[in-house]
Amino acid sequence: MEFRDDVDLDASQVDDRGSSGGGIPGGGLTIGGGLVGVVVLIVALSLGVNPANLLSGGGSGSAASQPGENLNAKCRKGSDANQSEKCRVVGVVNSIQSYWQSALPEHFQQTYSKAGTTLVSGTWNTGCGRATSAMGPFYCPADRGVYLDLGFFQELEDRFGAKGGPFAQAYVIGHEYGHHVQNLLGTMDRAGRDRTGADSGSVRLELQADCYAGAWAKNAVTTGFFKAPFTDSDIREGIDAAEAIGDDRIQERTQGRVDPESWTHGSSRQRVHWFTTGYTTGSPARCDTFTGAV
């Protein structure tokens, strides 16, 4: 995964409010009637939609953090994205939004409007309510924004066995922008209050976002930001990340048993299947997870 050295980056699409220097802050949140440890919560809510719908308790912590940087000065060219993690986020966001500016009118006859990404740490306010780094990356429909603590990716490697890598990060960001597309298309309304279960609206929403991430990955080189199409090794990083955050894999690691009735994001197999569907077809129109079995 390598950016073209001379391509211009638009750092205005990413706001750095300060990012953590390591793992996720400690604390606890009440969800589903029980107290869930932060390590479980990180992935249970990772890649989630509107955390305010799930948040019913307090919880905060502290982590070593660095002040936000002026990304407009730091991230100007693709060569910067090849050297800096934050600039890589800028490049990935630029590519994803460039793709959807063309793909949304082509496949869904709708105009795309951009969403910002905010790099955060600790606790902060969003249009969806008070948020913490412990919630993992998420998209807030109310303010049409993606929130991301870069420490999340190290946590996935350290605690949940993901291999990580640049494309694993790109997959996660692509998934969150998939939720933005769903918001623009009104798809989020189809999930309604059907929030848990292997066949729930929530699972279908998450799997579709995985598929949208795959469709972008297939077409990313056409946006002009990357030197070449993603390699098989890149795609394996994304697949590995999708497997690591499947509901069944998380439950096996955290509680020693699998309970499909409590799933919110889908199994490892489902997540890999739908990301692969988007990637192999390259068409977001093939990402209809709301018809038939998933």
Short mmCIF file of C-alpha atoms in Angstrom, two decimals:
data_model
loop_
_atom_site.label_atom_id
_atom_site.label_comp_id
_atom_site.label_asym_id
_atom_site.label_seq_id
_atom_site.Cartn_x
_atom_site.Cartn_y
_atom_site.Cartn_z
CA MET A 1 0.00 0.00 0.00
CA GLU A 2 1.98 2.95 -1.27
CA PHE A 3 0.86 6.46 -2.16
CA ARG A 4 2.04 8.34 -5.23
CA ASP A 5 4.77 10.67 -3.99
CA ASP A 6 3.54 13.69 -5.94
CA VAL A 7 -0.20 13.45 -5.31
CA ASP A 8 -1.74 16.37 -3.40
CA LEU A 9 -3.39 15.62 -0.07
CA ASP A 10 -6.35 17.51 1.33
CA ALA A 11 -5.69 17.54 5.06
CA SER A 12 -8.78 19.67 5.70
CA GLN A 13 -10.76 16.40 5.66
CA VAL A 14 -9.04 15.24 8.88
CA ASP A 15 -8.91 17.15 12.17
CA ASP A 16 -6.33 16.16 14.77
CA ARG A 17 -7.54 16.95 18.28
CA GLY A 18 -4.80 14.90 19.90
CA SER A 19 -4.25 11.17 19.64
CA SER A 20 -3.28 8.62 22.25
CA GLY A 21 0.23 7.35 22.45
CA GLY A 22 -0.73 3.78 23.24
CA GLY A 23 -3.61 1.63 24.38
CA ILE A 24 -7.17 2.50 25.20
CA PRO A 25 -7.96 4.31 28.47
CA GLY A 26 -9.33 2.33 31.39
CA GLY A 27 -12.83 2.53 32.84
CA GLY A 28 -16.15 0.84 32.35
CA LEU A 29 -19.47 1.35 30.59
CA THR A 30 -22.85 -0.14 31.27
CA ILE A 31 -24.32 -1.85 28.24
CA GLY A 32 -27.08 -4.40 27.91
CA GLY A 33 -27.72 -4.39 31.66
CA GLY A 34 -24.23 -5.51 32.66
CA LEU A 35 -20.86 -3.97 33.38
CA VAL A 36 -18.54 -4.68 30.47
CA GLY A 37 -14.79 -4.29 30.81
CA VAL A 38 -13.18 -1.82 28.47
CA VAL A 39 -11.15 -4.46 26.65
CA VAL A 40 -14.37 -6.24 25.68
CA LEU A 41 -16.12 -2.98 24.89
CA ILE A 42 -13.37 -1.79 22.55
CA VAL A 43 -14.21 -4.43 20.01
CA ALA A 44 -17.86 -5.01 20.90
CA LEU A 45 -18.49 -1.44 19.84
CA SER A 46 -15.67 -1.14 17.33
CA LEU A 47 -16.77 -0.10 13.87
CA GLY A 48 -20.14 0.75 15.42
CA VAL A 49 -22.96 3.10 14.50
CA ASN A 50 -24.25 5.87 16.77
CA PRO A 51 -22.79 4.92 20.15
CA ALA A 52 -25.39 7.08 21.91
CA ASN A 53 -27.90 4.31 21.19
CA LEU A 54 -25.80 1.93 23.26
CA LEU A 55 -24.31 4.15 25.92
CA SER A 56 -26.17 4.02 29.21
CA GLY A 57 -23.46 4.57 31.77
CA GLY A 58 -20.44 6.69 32.50
CA GLY A 59 -16.85 5.75 32.18
CA SER A 60 -13.68 7.53 31.41
CA GLY A 61 -9.99 7.13 31.79
CA SER A 62 -6.74 8.66 30.87
CA ALA A 63 -3.98 7.76 28.48
CA ALA A 64 -0.80 9.38 27.38
CA SER A 65 -1.71 11.72 24.56
CA GLN A 66 -0.06 14.17 22.26
CA PRO A 67 -1.42 17.59 21.31
CA GLY A 68 -3.14 17.78 17.97
CA GLU A 69 -0.95 18.64 15.01
CA ASN A 70 -1.52 21.02 12.14
CA LEU A 71 -2.10 18.40 9.47
CA ASN A 72 -2.44 21.03 6.75
CA ALA A 73 1.23 21.83 7.25
CA LYS A 74 2.34 18.25 7.90
CA CYS A 75 0.42 16.31 5.24
CA ARG A 76 0.75 17.90 1.82
CA LYS A 77 1.90 15.16 -0.56
CA GLY A 78 1.60 11.41 -0.96
CA SER A 79 5.24 11.15 0.11
CA ASP A 80 4.12 12.46 3.52
CA ALA A 81 1.49 9.71 3.70
CA ASN A 82 4.19 7.14 3.07
CA GLN A 83 6.16 8.43 6.07
CA SER A 84 3.53 9.40 8.67
CA GLU A 85 0.61 7.43 10.12
CA LYS A 86 -1.55 10.53 10.48
CA CYS A 87 -0.81 11.59 6.92
CA ARG A 88 -1.64 8.06 5.79
CA VAL A 89 -5.05 8.50 7.40
CA VAL A 90 -5.44 11.73 5.44
CA GLY A 91 -4.52 9.96 2.19
CA VAL A 92 -6.90 7.07 2.84
CA VAL A 93 -9.77 9.42 3.71
CA ASN A 94 -9.06 11.48 0.58
CA SER A 95 -9.14 8.36 -1.60
CA ILE A 96 -12.31 6.98 -0.03
CA GLN A 97 -14.20 10.24 -0.45
CA SER A 98 -12.93 10.66 -4.01
CA TYR A 99 -14.23 7.19 -4.80
CA TRP A 100 -17.68 7.82 -3.35
CA GLN A 101 -18.00 11.15 -5.14
CA SER A 102 -18.10 9.12 -8.34
CA ALA A 103 -19.59 5.84 -7.13
CA LEU A 104 -22.63 7.22 -5.31
CA PRO A 105 -24.06 8.99 -8.40
CA GLU A 106 -23.10 6.09 -10.65
CA HIS A 107 -24.62 3.29 -8.60
CA PHE A 108 -27.30 5.04 -6.51
CA GLN A 109 -28.09 8.22 -8.45
CA GLN A 110 -27.31 10.38 -5.44
CA THR A 111 -24.80 13.13 -4.79
CA TYR A 112 -22.08 12.44 -2.25
CA SER A 113 -21.36 14.96 0.51
CA LYS A 114 -18.11 14.69 2.41
CA ALA A 115 -17.71 13.66 6.04
CA GLY A 116 -14.82 14.71 8.23
CA THR A 117 -12.59 12.42 10.27
CA THR A 118 -11.44 13.51 13.72
CA LEU A 119 -8.41 11.98 15.45
CA VAL A 120 -9.19 11.90 19.15
CA SER A 121 -8.12 10.62 22.53
CA GLY A 122 -9.74 10.31 25.95
CA THR A 123 -13.27 11.73 26.02
CA TRP A 124 -15.02 14.25 23.83
CA ASN A 125 -18.45 15.48 22.77
CA THR A 126 -20.17 14.48 19.54
CA GLY A 127 -23.59 14.99 18.04
CA CYS A 128 -24.32 11.46 19.26
CA GLY A 129 -23.41 12.26 22.86
CA ARG A 130 -20.34 11.98 25.06
CA ALA A 131 -17.81 9.55 23.63
CA THR A 132 -14.63 7.86 24.84
CA SER A 133 -11.70 6.17 23.14
CA ALA A 134 -12.90 2.92 24.69
CA MET A 135 -15.71 2.85 22.16
CA GLY A 136 -13.30 2.31 19.28
CA PRO A 137 -13.68 3.95 15.85
CA PHE A 138 -17.21 5.01 15.03
CA TYR A 139 -19.35 7.12 12.76
CA CYS A 140 -21.83 9.60 14.22
CA PRO A 141 -24.80 10.20 11.91
CA ALA A 142 -25.88 13.33 13.80
CA ASP A 143 -22.77 15.30 12.88
CA ARG A 144 -21.76 13.16 9.90
CA GLY A 145 -18.32 12.53 11.31
CA VAL A 146 -15.89 9.64 11.77
CA TYR A 147 -14.00 9.48 15.08
CA LEU A 148 -10.78 7.56 15.40
CA ASP A 149 -8.21 6.97 18.14
CA LEU A 150 -5.08 5.58 16.50
CA GLY A 151 -4.34 3.59 19.67
CA PHE A 152 -7.22 1.31 18.71
CA PHE A 153 -5.15 -0.44 16.05
CA GLN A 154 -2.38 -1.38 18.48
CA GLU A 155 -5.04 -2.69 20.86
CA LEU A 156 -6.41 -4.97 18.15
CA GLU A 157 -2.96 -6.44 17.66
CA ASP A 158 -2.05 -6.74 21.34
CA ARG A 159 -5.35 -7.99 22.75
CA PHE A 160 -7.17 -9.63 19.87
CA GLY A 161 -4.44 -11.08 17.72
CA ALA A 162 -4.91 -9.05 14.57
CA LYS A 163 -1.78 -8.77 12.43
CA GLY A 164 -2.36 -5.09 11.77
CA GLY A 165 -0.68 -3.14 9.00
CA PRO A 166 -1.51 -0.07 6.88
CA PHE A 167 -4.31 -1.73 4.95
CA ALA A 168 -5.94 -3.06 8.13
CA GLN A 169 -6.27 0.58 9.15
CA ALA A 170 -7.56 1.52 5.71
CA TYR A 171 -10.21 -1.23 5.92
CA VAL A 172 -11.48 0.15 9.24
CA ILE A 173 -11.67 3.70 7.85
CA GLY A 174 -13.37 2.41 4.70
CA HIS A 175 -15.93 0.64 6.89
CA GLU A 176 -16.72 3.83 8.82
CA TYR A 177 -17.22 5.77 5.60
CA GLY A 178 -19.48 2.94 4.51
CA HIS A 179 -21.72 4.01 7.39
CA HIS A 180 -21.65 7.56 6.07
CA VAL A 181 -22.84 6.29 2.71
CA GLN A 182 -25.63 4.39 4.48
CA ASN A 183 -26.60 7.59 6.25
CA LEU A 184 -26.76 9.51 2.97
CA LEU A 185 -28.85 6.77 1.35
CA GLY A 186 -31.21 6.42 4.31
CA THR A 187 -30.20 2.78 4.80
CA MET A 188 -29.70 3.20 8.54
CA ASP A 189 -33.45 3.50 8.96
CA ARG A 190 -33.82 -0.09 7.71
CA ALA A 191 -32.04 -1.40 10.80
CA GLY A 192 -34.56 0.29 13.08
CA ARG A 193 -34.42 -1.04 16.64
CA ASP A 194 -33.40 -4.49 15.52
CA ARG A 195 -30.02 -4.26 17.26
CA THR A 196 -28.97 -7.78 18.29
CA GLY A 197 -28.98 -11.25 16.77
CA ALA A 198 -27.22 -13.02 13.94
CA ASP A 199 -29.91 -11.92 11.47
CA SER A 200 -30.55 -8.48 12.97
CA GLY A 201 -30.72 -5.15 11.20
CA SER A 202 -27.59 -4.07 13.05
CA VAL A 203 -25.59 -7.03 11.72
CA ARG A 204 -26.86 -6.39 8.19
CA LEU A 205 -25.84 -2.73 8.47
CA GLU A 206 -22.32 -3.64 9.64
CA LEU A 207 -21.80 -6.27 6.96
CA GLN A 208 -22.88 -3.84 4.27
CA ALA A 209 -20.30 -1.34 5.54
CA ASP A 210 -17.68 -4.11 5.24
CA CYS A 211 -18.79 -4.69 1.66
CA TYR A 212 -18.59 -0.98 0.86
CA ALA A 213 -15.02 -0.96 2.23
CA GLY A 214 -14.18 -3.81 -0.14
CA ALA A 215 -15.70 -2.00 -3.12
CA TRP A 216 -13.53 1.06 -2.40
CA ALA A 217 -10.43 -1.14 -2.01
CA LYS A 218 -10.99 -2.66 -5.46
CA ASN A 219 -11.29 0.77 -7.07
CA ALA A 220 -8.87 2.74 -4.89
CA VAL A 221 -6.14 2.97 -7.51
CA THR A 222 -8.54 4.79 -9.85
CA THR A 223 -8.78 7.69 -7.39
CA GLY A 224 -5.19 8.60 -8.24
CA PHE A 225 -3.76 8.46 -4.72
CA PHE A 226 -1.99 5.09 -4.89
CA LYS A 227 0.92 3.96 -7.04
CA ALA A 228 -0.65 0.58 -7.82
CA PRO A 229 -3.67 -1.58 -6.94
CA PHE A 230 -3.55 -3.11 -3.49
CA THR A 231 -1.56 -6.33 -3.32
CA ASP A 232 -2.75 -9.72 -2.12
CA SER A 233 -0.74 -9.06 1.04
CA ASP A 234 -2.62 -5.80 1.61
CA ILE A 235 -5.98 -7.49 1.21
CA ARG A 236 -4.97 -10.27 3.60
CA GLU A 237 -4.36 -7.58 6.24
CA GLY A 238 -7.93 -6.40 5.78
CA ILE A 239 -9.33 -9.92 5.89
CA ASP A 240 -7.35 -10.68 9.04
CA ALA A 241 -8.74 -7.54 10.71
CA ALA A 242 -12.29 -8.49 9.68
CA GLU A 243 -11.82 -11.96 11.17
CA ALA A 244 -10.40 -10.56 14.41
CA ILE A 245 -13.46 -8.38 15.06
CA GLY A 246 -16.15 -10.93 14.24
CA ASP A 247 -18.66 -11.28 17.08
CA ASP A 248 -18.00 -15.01 17.43
CA ARG A 249 -14.22 -14.54 17.65
CA ILE A 250 -14.62 -11.80 20.26
CA GLN A 251 -17.02 -13.88 22.33
CA GLU A 252 -14.74 -16.91 22.24
CA ARG A 253 -11.84 -14.79 23.50
CA THR A 254 -13.74 -12.87 26.16
CA GLN A 255 -16.37 -15.30 27.50
CA GLY A 256 -15.41 -18.72 26.19
CA ARG A 257 -18.68 -19.29 24.33
CA VAL A 258 -20.53 -18.01 21.29
CA ASP A 259 -23.98 -16.44 21.64
CA PRO A 260 -25.40 -15.48 18.21
CA GLU A 261 -28.45 -13.90 19.84
CA SER A 262 -26.26 -11.07 21.14
CA TRP A 263 -24.36 -10.38 17.91
CA THR A 264 -24.30 -6.80 16.63
CA HIS A 265 -21.66 -6.92 13.86
CA GLY A 266 -21.66 -10.44 12.42
CA SER A 267 -19.39 -13.46 12.60
CA SER A 268 -15.83 -13.58 11.33
CA ARG A 269 -17.01 -15.63 8.37
CA GLN A 270 -19.74 -13.14 7.50
CA ARG A 271 -17.44 -10.14 7.78
CA VAL A 272 -14.83 -11.72 5.54
CA HIS A 273 -17.51 -12.85 3.06
CA TRP A 274 -18.99 -9.38 2.63
CA PHE A 275 -15.69 -7.54 2.50
CA THR A 276 -14.59 -10.04 -0.15
CA THR A 277 -17.86 -9.60 -2.04
CA GLY A 278 -17.25 -5.87 -2.29
CA TYR A 279 -13.64 -6.37 -3.28
CA THR A 280 -14.12 -9.08 -5.91
CA THR A 281 -17.08 -7.39 -7.60
CA GLY A 282 -15.88 -3.81 -7.14
CA SER A 283 -19.53 -2.79 -7.12
CA PRO A 284 -21.31 -1.27 -4.10
CA ALA A 285 -24.57 -2.21 -5.79
CA ARG A 286 -23.71 -5.84 -4.95
CA CYS A 287 -23.66 -5.03 -1.25
CA ASP A 288 -27.34 -5.66 -0.51
CA THR A 289 -27.19 -7.36 2.87
CA PHE A 290 -30.84 -6.61 3.59
CA THR A 291 -32.23 -9.12 1.11
CA GLY A 292 -32.10 -12.80 2.02
CA ALA A 293 -29.69 -14.53 4.35
CA VAL A 294 -26.39 -12.99 5.41
#
